Amino acid sequence: MHIDNFATGDSLLHRLDPRVKIVVAVLFSVVVAVADRYSCLATAVCLSLTLLFLARLSLREVFLRLLVVNAFIVFLWLFLPFTYGGEKLFSIGPLDATREGVIYALLITVKSNTIVLALIALLATSPVVTLGHALSHLYVPEKLIHLLFFTVRYLQVLHLEYDRLRDAMRIRAFKPGTNMHTYRSFAYLIGMLLIKSFDRADRIRKAMLCRGFHGKYYLLSHFELQRVDVIMLVIMMLLVSGMASLQWIILK
Amino acid sequence: MHISEGVLSAPVLVTGAVLTAAGVAVGLKKMDYEKIPQVAVLTSAFFVASLIRVPVGPSAVHLVLNGLLGLVLGWAAFPAILVGLALQGLIFQFGGLTTLGVNTFNIAAPAILCYYLFARGIAHKNSSVAMALAFACGFFAILLSSLLVALCLIFTGESFLQAAKVLVLAHLPVMVLEGVVVAFCLAFLMKVKPEILGATHAAG
């Protein structure tokens, strides 16, 4: 399993202080998630596309990610145009699609993709561990950060464990299908995975106690705000507050 | 089971975030520093298990396993699911920041409920009673989760009603599948390593 797919790179956004990126990502997402005015959303689309351009990521990869994210949105498109009251636009058989319904579905699609693009540009450009580190500087509870660190650490280990178990099944000519045998085999696979991780956790705990762990995880490196971080923070905050004022203060 | 960004209304998002914050706070309080590695390694295990594609007829689904997760982790399921979903968002760009609260609650609340409803029953001496309860646990967790997702959509707007109904119905096969998998998995765990159930919350 590959984590940190987009995290390698040397763009402006890759080098930006992760604390700045997290703060901007949160505010941007919140504003876009509740916005419904076109002027605000148009600004948001421009901003997230600019961020994507600044992050210099492979557009193909980003597009593939967006496809997966839009599965739920496609599902909503099957219903919303027909269930939202309003002026009739076109009809398929007995179903009437309304203008308002189509606009509403379009609005949701734009909002959803805008947020995800901004998140890819801002957050996916830092390694997960770095983001966790940054979160600990942003007053997220320490225990939660430890949980995140340990989970990331063992994700790959357990995925290898899973691959081993899966290989063992493949060697014994296991072919998944829609039958009880498949479901039982997968259930035992999951059970085995849980048991192996349970035993591993015990070894980790003992190893940590041997090394004098007493509930504190020391972070050795610290972030330092550079001038470029401050400038970017100010620019992006101005843009996000601009979006918010387009939504709530300036009249149509 | 994930609700995408930009769909739900502000009151639904805020309610989800507040409830999740409360649940995570309780979960963290009940989880000693000693237990963090254990909860984390099991969280990774559940994360990996949720990547398995299980065939159902012509298509395939991913398991959620929140019922089982509740039985194994108890209240620690709340922070565990929060971390799992956050990582899913960071690694696969699946789900985002504003829906993190709602999505966590929709999966974690049924897990906690399963813990209270079934944790005793699955240790029943009669193995077929235990298996039936384990099936109910897996089935019920997904049923409740899909109902919560449906409610989130309906509270956002009445125009979502049809989509919400279909969503719950479409999850019926998943409920049965999860019930079967959780039943077999628990039977296996009770035979091989019964202490794994309730290990992380024995003290609380």
Short mmCIF file of C-alpha atoms in Angstrom, two decimals:
data_model
loop_
_atom_site.label_atom_id
_atom_site.label_comp_id
_atom_site.label_asym_id
_atom_site.label_seq_id
_atom_site.Cartn_x
_atom_site.Cartn_y
_atom_site.Cartn_z
CA MET A 1 0.00 0.00 0.00
CA HIS A 2 1.31 3.43 -0.91
CA ILE A 3 0.65 6.25 1.44
CA ASP A 4 1.84 9.78 0.73
CA ASN A 5 1.21 9.51 -3.02
CA PHE A 6 1.27 13.21 -3.68
CA ALA A 7 3.71 14.11 -0.92
CA THR A 8 6.87 13.92 -3.00
CA GLY A 9 7.60 17.08 -4.90
CA ASP A 10 9.26 20.41 -4.54
CA SER A 11 6.53 22.91 -5.32
CA LEU A 12 5.68 25.98 -3.31
CA LEU A 13 2.86 24.06 -1.59
CA HIS A 14 5.07 21.08 -0.79
CA ARG A 15 7.49 23.38 1.02
CA LEU A 16 4.85 25.40 2.85
CA ASP A 17 4.55 25.02 6.62
CA PRO A 18 1.99 22.22 7.22
CA ARG A 19 0.36 24.20 10.04
CA VAL A 20 -0.46 26.98 7.57
CA LYS A 21 -1.85 24.44 5.11
CA ILE A 22 -4.06 22.76 7.71
CA VAL A 23 -5.53 26.05 8.96
CA VAL A 24 -6.29 27.23 5.41
CA ALA A 25 -7.70 23.83 4.39
CA VAL A 26 -10.09 23.76 7.35
CA LEU A 27 -11.40 27.30 6.81
CA PHE A 28 -11.68 26.86 3.05
CA SER A 29 -13.62 23.58 3.42
CA VAL A 30 -16.01 25.02 5.98
CA VAL A 31 -16.81 28.11 3.91
CA VAL A 32 -17.34 26.15 0.68
CA ALA A 33 -19.36 23.41 2.42
CA VAL A 34 -22.01 25.85 3.62
CA ALA A 35 -21.85 28.38 0.74
CA ASP A 36 -24.56 28.57 -1.91
CA ARG A 37 -23.96 31.85 -3.74
CA TYR A 38 -22.40 31.65 -7.19
CA SER A 39 -19.98 34.54 -6.64
CA CYS A 40 -18.52 32.82 -3.58
CA LEU A 41 -18.31 29.41 -5.25
CA ALA A 42 -16.76 30.82 -8.42
CA THR A 43 -14.01 32.37 -6.32
CA ALA A 44 -13.57 29.07 -4.50
CA VAL A 45 -13.23 27.15 -7.78
CA CYS A 46 -10.59 29.62 -9.00
CA LEU A 47 -8.71 29.38 -5.71
CA SER A 48 -8.66 25.58 -5.61
CA LEU A 49 -7.55 25.36 -9.25
CA THR A 50 -4.78 27.87 -8.54
CA LEU A 51 -3.67 25.80 -5.55
CA LEU A 52 -3.68 22.67 -7.70
CA PHE A 53 -1.55 24.47 -10.29
CA LEU A 54 0.84 25.67 -7.57
CA ALA A 55 1.18 22.12 -6.21
CA ARG A 56 2.29 20.87 -9.68
CA LEU A 57 0.78 17.43 -9.24
CA SER A 58 0.18 14.89 -11.97
CA LEU A 59 -3.24 15.94 -13.29
CA ARG A 60 -3.95 12.39 -14.42
CA GLU A 61 -3.51 11.07 -10.87
CA VAL A 62 -5.65 13.85 -9.45
CA PHE A 63 -8.37 13.15 -12.00
CA LEU A 64 -8.39 9.44 -11.11
CA ARG A 65 -8.84 10.35 -7.45
CA LEU A 66 -11.72 12.66 -8.28
CA LEU A 67 -13.50 9.87 -10.17
CA VAL A 68 -13.59 7.69 -7.06
CA VAL A 69 -14.69 10.56 -4.85
CA ASN A 70 -17.60 11.32 -7.17
CA ALA A 71 -19.27 7.89 -6.81
CA PHE A 72 -21.61 9.23 -4.12
CA ILE A 73 -22.29 12.37 -6.17
CA VAL A 74 -23.27 10.27 -9.21
CA PHE A 75 -25.66 8.35 -6.97
CA LEU A 76 -27.29 11.65 -5.92
CA TRP A 77 -27.60 12.72 -9.57
CA LEU A 78 -29.89 9.71 -10.11
CA PHE A 79 -32.43 11.24 -7.73
CA LEU A 80 -32.04 14.95 -7.10
CA PRO A 81 -33.13 16.31 -10.51
CA PHE A 82 -36.38 14.35 -10.19
CA THR A 83 -37.20 14.83 -6.51
CA TYR A 84 -36.51 18.55 -6.18
CA GLY A 85 -39.64 20.61 -6.75
CA GLY A 86 -39.69 23.34 -9.40
CA GLU A 87 -40.07 24.18 -13.05
CA LYS A 88 -40.02 21.18 -15.42
CA LEU A 89 -36.92 20.93 -17.57
CA PHE A 90 -37.17 17.55 -19.33
CA SER A 91 -38.70 14.16 -18.62
CA ILE A 92 -37.57 10.55 -18.84
CA GLY A 93 -40.64 8.31 -19.02
CA PRO A 94 -42.93 9.28 -16.15
CA LEU A 95 -40.17 11.21 -14.31
CA ASP A 96 -39.95 14.96 -14.61
CA ALA A 97 -36.60 16.61 -14.02
CA THR A 98 -36.77 20.15 -12.69
CA ARG A 99 -34.50 23.06 -13.49
CA GLU A 100 -34.00 23.72 -9.78
CA GLY A 101 -33.16 20.07 -9.17
CA VAL A 102 -30.47 20.03 -11.85
CA ILE A 103 -29.02 23.29 -10.52
CA TYR A 104 -28.99 21.90 -6.99
CA ALA A 105 -27.21 18.70 -8.09
CA LEU A 106 -24.74 20.78 -10.07
CA LEU A 107 -24.11 22.98 -7.05
CA ILE A 108 -23.34 19.95 -4.87
CA THR A 109 -21.02 18.51 -7.53
CA VAL A 110 -19.06 21.75 -7.82
CA LYS A 111 -18.81 22.21 -4.04
CA SER A 112 -17.69 18.65 -3.44
CA ASN A 113 -15.01 18.66 -6.12
CA THR A 114 -13.75 22.11 -5.20
CA ILE A 115 -13.18 21.02 -1.61
CA VAL A 116 -11.48 17.77 -2.58
CA LEU A 117 -9.18 19.55 -5.06
CA ALA A 118 -8.14 22.05 -2.40
CA LEU A 119 -7.54 19.25 0.09
CA ILE A 120 -5.36 17.37 -2.41
CA ALA A 121 -3.36 20.52 -3.16
CA LEU A 122 -2.97 21.54 0.48
CA LEU A 123 -2.91 18.38 2.58
CA ALA A 124 -1.88 15.53 0.30
CA THR A 125 1.31 17.46 -0.48
CA SER A 126 2.62 16.77 3.05
CA PRO A 127 3.47 13.31 4.38
CA VAL A 128 0.81 12.00 6.77
CA VAL A 129 3.29 11.89 9.67
CA THR A 130 4.22 15.53 9.12
CA LEU A 131 0.54 16.47 9.20
CA GLY A 132 0.13 14.58 12.47
CA HIS A 133 3.11 16.46 13.85
CA ALA A 134 1.58 19.75 12.72
CA LEU A 135 -1.76 18.82 14.32
CA SER A 136 -0.02 18.35 17.66
CA HIS A 137 1.06 22.00 17.40
CA LEU A 138 -2.55 22.97 16.67
CA TYR A 139 -3.90 21.78 20.04
CA VAL A 140 -5.29 18.42 18.91
CA PRO A 141 -5.33 16.06 21.96
CA GLU A 142 -2.01 14.28 22.44
CA LYS A 143 -3.55 10.82 22.77
CA LEU A 144 -5.28 11.20 19.42
CA ILE A 145 -1.99 12.20 17.77
CA HIS A 146 -0.24 9.17 19.29
CA LEU A 147 -3.02 6.96 18.00
CA LEU A 148 -2.59 8.47 14.53
CA PHE A 149 1.20 8.01 14.57
CA PHE A 150 1.00 4.39 15.69
CA THR A 151 -1.76 3.57 13.22
CA VAL A 152 0.21 5.00 10.29
CA ARG A 153 3.30 3.16 11.50
CA TYR A 154 1.58 -0.22 11.56
CA LEU A 155 -0.64 0.22 8.52
CA GLN A 156 2.05 -0.91 6.14
CA VAL A 157 3.27 -3.67 8.45
CA LEU A 158 -0.22 -5.12 8.69
CA HIS A 159 -0.80 -4.74 4.99
CA LEU A 160 2.28 -6.91 4.41
CA GLU A 161 0.89 -9.38 6.94
CA TYR A 162 -2.37 -9.37 4.99
CA ASP A 163 -0.50 -9.94 1.72
CA ARG A 164 1.23 -12.95 3.27
CA LEU A 165 -2.06 -14.47 4.42
CA ARG A 166 -3.62 -13.77 1.05
CA ASP A 167 -0.70 -15.42 -0.74
CA ALA A 168 -1.09 -18.47 1.48
CA MET A 169 -4.74 -18.67 0.41
CA ARG A 170 -3.85 -18.22 -3.25
CA ILE A 171 -1.31 -21.05 -3.06
CA ARG A 172 -4.16 -23.25 -1.83
CA ALA A 173 -6.15 -22.26 -4.94
CA PHE A 174 -8.61 -19.95 -3.19
CA LYS A 175 -10.80 -18.06 -5.66
CA PRO A 176 -13.27 -15.55 -4.23
CA GLY A 177 -16.86 -15.91 -5.38
CA THR A 178 -20.39 -15.40 -4.07
CA ASN A 179 -20.53 -18.37 -1.72
CA MET A 180 -20.30 -19.33 1.95
CA HIS A 181 -16.81 -20.75 1.53
CA THR A 182 -15.51 -17.37 0.38
CA TYR A 183 -17.19 -15.48 3.22
CA ARG A 184 -15.96 -17.96 5.83
CA SER A 185 -12.41 -17.80 4.44
CA PHE A 186 -12.41 -14.01 4.50
CA ALA A 187 -13.83 -14.03 8.04
CA TYR A 188 -11.01 -16.33 9.19
CA LEU A 189 -8.50 -14.16 7.33
CA ILE A 190 -9.75 -11.11 9.23
CA GLY A 191 -9.74 -13.06 12.49
CA MET A 192 -6.15 -14.13 11.88
CA LEU A 193 -5.18 -10.56 11.06
CA LEU A 194 -6.72 -9.34 14.34
CA ILE A 195 -4.95 -12.04 16.36
CA LYS A 196 -1.60 -11.31 14.76
CA SER A 197 -1.99 -7.59 15.42
CA PHE A 198 -3.10 -8.27 18.99
CA ASP A 199 0.07 -10.26 19.64
CA ARG A 200 2.18 -7.68 17.87
CA ALA A 201 0.68 -4.90 20.00
CA ASP A 202 1.69 -6.76 23.13
CA ARG A 203 5.29 -7.04 21.91
CA ILE A 204 5.31 -3.33 21.07
CA ARG A 205 3.98 -2.42 24.49
CA LYS A 206 6.66 -4.48 26.23
CA ALA A 207 9.40 -3.06 24.01
CA MET A 208 8.24 0.46 24.81
CA LEU A 209 8.12 -0.21 28.54
CA CYS A 210 11.68 -1.59 28.32
CA ARG A 211 12.75 1.71 26.80
CA GLY A 212 11.19 3.70 29.60
CA PHE A 213 7.98 4.89 27.91
CA HIS A 214 5.79 6.72 30.38
CA GLY A 215 3.08 8.27 28.29
CA LYS A 216 4.96 11.03 26.56
CA TYR A 217 6.00 11.07 22.94
CA TYR A 218 8.81 13.56 22.39
CA LEU A 219 8.77 15.50 19.17
CA LEU A 220 12.35 16.32 18.24
CA SER A 221 11.93 18.60 15.25
CA HIS A 222 9.84 21.73 15.28
CA PHE A 223 8.40 23.86 12.53
CA GLU A 224 9.54 27.39 12.03
CA LEU A 225 7.44 29.90 10.15
CA GLN A 226 9.44 31.39 7.25
CA ARG A 227 8.60 34.64 5.56
CA VAL A 228 7.05 32.82 2.60
CA ASP A 229 4.77 30.89 5.01
CA VAL A 230 3.51 34.11 6.57
CA ILE A 231 2.96 35.74 3.16
CA MET A 232 1.05 32.72 1.83
CA LEU A 233 -0.99 32.48 5.02
CA VAL A 234 -2.02 36.14 4.76
CA ILE A 235 -2.87 35.88 1.04
CA MET A 236 -4.92 32.70 1.43
CA MET A 237 -6.71 33.96 4.54
CA LEU A 238 -7.63 37.14 2.69
CA LEU A 239 -9.01 35.11 -0.20
CA VAL A 240 -11.00 32.81 2.08
CA SER A 241 -12.44 35.74 4.03
CA GLY A 242 -13.21 37.36 0.67
CA MET A 243 -15.19 34.25 -0.24
CA ALA A 244 -17.00 34.36 3.10
CA SER A 245 -17.95 38.00 2.63
CA LEU A 246 -19.21 37.30 -0.90
CA GLN A 247 -21.42 34.64 0.65
CA TRP A 248 -22.72 36.45 3.72
CA ILE A 249 -22.07 40.17 3.65
CA ILE A 250 -22.19 41.57 0.12
CA LEU A 251 -25.73 41.57 -1.22
CA LYS A 252 -26.53 39.90 -4.51
CA MET B 1 -21.25 4.74 3.45
CA HIS B 2 -19.28 7.97 3.12
CA ILE B 3 -21.14 11.19 2.59
CA SER B 4 -19.14 13.46 0.30
CA GLU B 5 -18.12 17.02 1.04
CA GLY B 6 -20.50 19.79 0.08
CA VAL B 7 -23.71 17.75 0.32
CA LEU B 8 -25.00 18.17 3.87
CA SER B 9 -26.42 21.31 5.43
CA ALA B 10 -24.58 23.26 8.12
CA PRO B 11 -26.80 22.14 11.06
CA VAL B 12 -26.25 18.45 10.18
CA LEU B 13 -22.49 18.96 9.83
CA VAL B 14 -22.26 20.82 13.14
CA THR B 15 -24.37 18.24 15.00
CA GLY B 16 -22.19 15.43 13.64
CA ALA B 17 -19.00 17.24 14.60
CA VAL B 18 -20.21 17.96 18.15
CA LEU B 19 -21.43 14.38 18.75
CA THR B 20 -18.18 12.96 17.39
CA ALA B 21 -16.11 15.31 19.54
CA ALA B 22 -18.02 14.11 22.61
CA GLY B 23 -17.66 10.44 21.63
CA VAL B 24 -13.94 10.81 20.93
CA ALA B 25 -13.45 12.62 24.25
CA VAL B 26 -15.08 9.72 26.13
CA GLY B 27 -13.09 7.19 24.08
CA LEU B 28 -9.77 8.93 24.78
CA LYS B 29 -10.56 9.26 28.46
CA LYS B 30 -11.25 5.52 28.75
CA MET B 31 -8.09 4.65 26.82
CA ASP B 32 -4.94 4.55 28.95
CA TYR B 33 -1.57 5.49 27.45
CA GLU B 34 -0.66 1.83 27.91
CA LYS B 35 -3.45 0.82 25.53
CA ILE B 36 -2.55 3.20 22.70
CA PRO B 37 -0.32 0.72 20.78
CA GLN B 38 -2.98 -1.97 21.08
CA VAL B 39 -5.81 0.24 19.86
CA ALA B 40 -3.60 1.60 17.07
CA VAL B 41 -2.49 -1.80 15.79
CA LEU B 42 -6.08 -3.05 15.82
CA THR B 43 -7.18 0.14 14.04
CA SER B 44 -4.64 -0.58 11.31
CA ALA B 45 -5.89 -4.17 11.13
CA PHE B 46 -9.47 -3.01 10.64
CA PHE B 47 -8.27 -0.48 8.07
CA VAL B 48 -6.53 -3.23 6.11
CA ALA B 49 -9.58 -5.52 6.45
CA SER B 50 -11.79 -2.78 4.99
CA LEU B 51 -9.66 -2.82 1.83
CA ILE B 52 -10.67 -6.42 1.01
CA ARG B 53 -13.05 -6.60 -1.92
CA VAL B 54 -15.68 -9.23 -1.17
CA PRO B 55 -17.67 -10.47 -4.17
CA VAL B 56 -21.47 -10.21 -3.96
CA GLY B 57 -23.08 -11.45 -7.16
CA PRO B 58 -21.80 -9.44 -10.11
CA SER B 59 -20.23 -6.67 -8.02
CA ALA B 60 -17.99 -6.49 -4.97
CA VAL B 61 -18.18 -4.56 -1.72
CA HIS B 62 -15.80 -3.47 0.98
CA LEU B 63 -16.49 -4.52 4.55
CA VAL B 64 -17.07 -1.88 7.24
CA LEU B 65 -16.89 -4.24 10.24
CA ASN B 66 -17.98 -1.53 12.69
CA GLY B 67 -19.98 -4.07 14.72
CA LEU B 68 -16.90 -6.22 15.26
CA LEU B 69 -14.80 -3.13 15.90
CA GLY B 70 -17.17 -2.07 18.67
CA LEU B 71 -16.94 -5.51 20.31
CA VAL B 72 -13.14 -5.50 20.23
CA LEU B 73 -12.45 -1.86 21.10
CA GLY B 74 -15.46 -0.67 23.11
CA TRP B 75 -15.45 3.12 23.52
CA ALA B 76 -12.00 3.31 21.92
CA ALA B 77 -13.90 2.64 18.67
CA PHE B 78 -14.70 6.37 18.46
CA PRO B 79 -11.10 7.66 18.27
CA ALA B 80 -10.13 4.57 16.23
CA ILE B 81 -12.77 5.26 13.57
CA LEU B 82 -11.94 8.97 13.55
CA VAL B 83 -8.28 8.16 12.88
CA GLY B 84 -9.23 5.51 10.30
CA LEU B 85 -11.47 7.91 8.36
CA ALA B 86 -8.94 10.75 8.60
CA LEU B 87 -6.29 8.45 7.14
CA GLN B 88 -8.66 7.31 4.43
CA GLY B 89 -9.14 10.97 3.57
CA LEU B 90 -5.41 11.68 3.60
CA ILE B 91 -4.31 8.54 1.74
CA PHE B 92 -7.11 8.09 -0.78
CA GLN B 93 -8.64 11.60 -0.72
CA PHE B 94 -11.82 9.82 0.27
CA GLY B 95 -14.03 12.00 2.46
CA GLY B 96 -12.91 15.34 3.79
CA LEU B 97 -12.67 17.63 6.74
CA THR B 98 -16.16 19.04 7.14
CA THR B 99 -17.84 15.63 6.89
CA LEU B 100 -15.34 13.90 9.18
CA GLY B 101 -17.57 14.45 12.21
CA VAL B 102 -20.76 13.18 10.59
CA ASN B 103 -19.08 10.20 8.92
CA THR B 104 -17.29 9.18 12.12
CA PHE B 105 -20.49 9.35 14.12
CA ASN B 106 -22.46 7.35 11.54
CA ILE B 107 -20.01 4.47 11.80
CA ALA B 108 -18.88 4.75 15.43
CA ALA B 109 -22.24 5.19 17.16
CA PRO B 110 -23.54 1.79 15.92
CA ALA B 111 -20.21 0.25 16.98
CA ILE B 112 -20.66 1.49 20.55
CA LEU B 113 -24.28 0.35 20.60
CA CYS B 114 -23.21 -3.12 19.42
CA TYR B 115 -20.67 -3.21 22.21
CA TYR B 116 -23.40 -2.63 24.80
CA LEU B 117 -25.95 -4.92 23.15
CA PHE B 118 -23.85 -7.91 22.14
CA ALA B 119 -20.55 -7.96 24.08
CA ARG B 120 -22.00 -10.33 26.71
CA GLY B 121 -24.13 -12.40 24.36
CA ILE B 122 -21.36 -13.49 22.03
CA ALA B 123 -19.67 -15.35 24.90
CA HIS B 124 -22.80 -17.52 25.27
CA LYS B 125 -22.06 -21.19 26.03
CA ASN B 126 -24.38 -22.46 23.31
CA SER B 127 -22.34 -21.83 20.15
CA SER B 128 -25.34 -21.50 17.83
CA VAL B 129 -26.88 -18.82 20.07
CA ALA B 130 -23.52 -17.03 20.13
CA MET B 131 -23.28 -17.21 16.34
CA ALA B 132 -26.83 -15.91 15.87
CA LEU B 133 -26.03 -12.96 18.14
CA ALA B 134 -22.78 -12.31 16.25
CA PHE B 135 -24.71 -12.28 12.97
CA ALA B 136 -27.20 -9.85 14.50
CA CYS B 137 -24.32 -7.65 15.61
CA GLY B 138 -22.81 -7.40 12.12
CA PHE B 139 -26.21 -6.93 10.46
CA PHE B 140 -27.47 -4.38 12.98
CA ALA B 141 -24.33 -2.21 12.82
CA ILE B 142 -24.65 -1.68 9.06
CA LEU B 143 -28.42 -1.25 9.28
CA LEU B 144 -28.01 1.49 11.87
CA SER B 145 -25.17 3.15 9.96
CA SER B 146 -27.17 3.30 6.74
CA LEU B 147 -30.19 4.63 8.65
CA LEU B 148 -27.99 7.36 10.14
CA VAL B 149 -26.66 8.27 6.70
CA ALA B 150 -30.23 8.39 5.40
CA LEU B 151 -31.29 10.63 8.30
CA CYS B 152 -28.41 13.01 7.62
CA LEU B 153 -29.58 13.33 4.01
CA ILE B 154 -33.24 13.79 4.95
CA PHE B 155 -32.43 16.45 7.56
CA THR B 156 -30.47 18.29 4.88
CA GLY B 157 -33.42 18.46 2.51
CA GLU B 158 -36.67 16.62 1.80
CA SER B 159 -35.62 16.19 -1.82
CA PHE B 160 -33.11 13.59 -0.59
CA LEU B 161 -35.90 11.32 0.68
CA GLN B 162 -35.93 8.99 -2.35
CA ALA B 163 -32.14 8.76 -2.47
CA ALA B 164 -32.07 8.01 1.26
CA LYS B 165 -34.63 5.20 0.94
CA VAL B 166 -32.76 3.58 -1.94
CA LEU B 167 -29.50 3.93 -0.03
CA VAL B 168 -30.82 1.93 2.92
CA LEU B 169 -32.34 -0.74 0.64
CA ALA B 170 -29.12 -1.02 -1.38
CA HIS B 171 -27.26 -1.79 1.83
CA LEU B 172 -29.45 -4.81 2.63
CA PRO B 173 -27.09 -7.31 0.96
CA VAL B 174 -24.16 -5.64 2.75
CA MET B 175 -25.97 -6.09 6.09
CA VAL B 176 -26.41 -9.81 5.46
CA LEU B 177 -22.82 -10.15 4.28
CA GLU B 178 -21.44 -8.33 7.32
CA GLY B 179 -23.60 -10.48 9.58
CA VAL B 180 -22.20 -13.66 8.03
CA VAL B 181 -18.59 -12.46 8.14
CA VAL B 182 -18.84 -11.20 11.74
CA ALA B 183 -20.50 -14.48 12.83
CA PHE B 184 -17.71 -16.62 11.33
CA CYS B 185 -15.01 -14.25 12.51
CA LEU B 186 -16.26 -14.23 16.11
CA ALA B 187 -16.63 -18.01 16.15
CA PHE B 188 -13.01 -18.18 15.01
CA LEU B 189 -11.80 -15.66 17.60
CA MET B 190 -13.68 -17.38 20.46
CA LYS B 191 -11.99 -20.65 19.51
CA VAL B 192 -8.47 -19.32 18.96
CA LYS B 193 -8.06 -16.24 21.17
CA PRO B 194 -11.11 -15.31 23.26
CA GLU B 195 -9.14 -12.77 25.31
CA ILE B 196 -8.98 -10.44 22.29
CA LEU B 197 -12.64 -9.53 22.87
CA GLY B 198 -12.92 -6.89 25.51
CA ALA B 199 -9.15 -6.70 25.99
CA THR B 200 -8.85 -2.98 25.37
CA HIS B 201 -11.64 -2.00 27.72
CA ALA B 202 -11.41 -4.63 30.45
CA ALA B 203 -10.51 -2.06 33.10
CA GLY B 204 -13.26 0.39 32.13
#
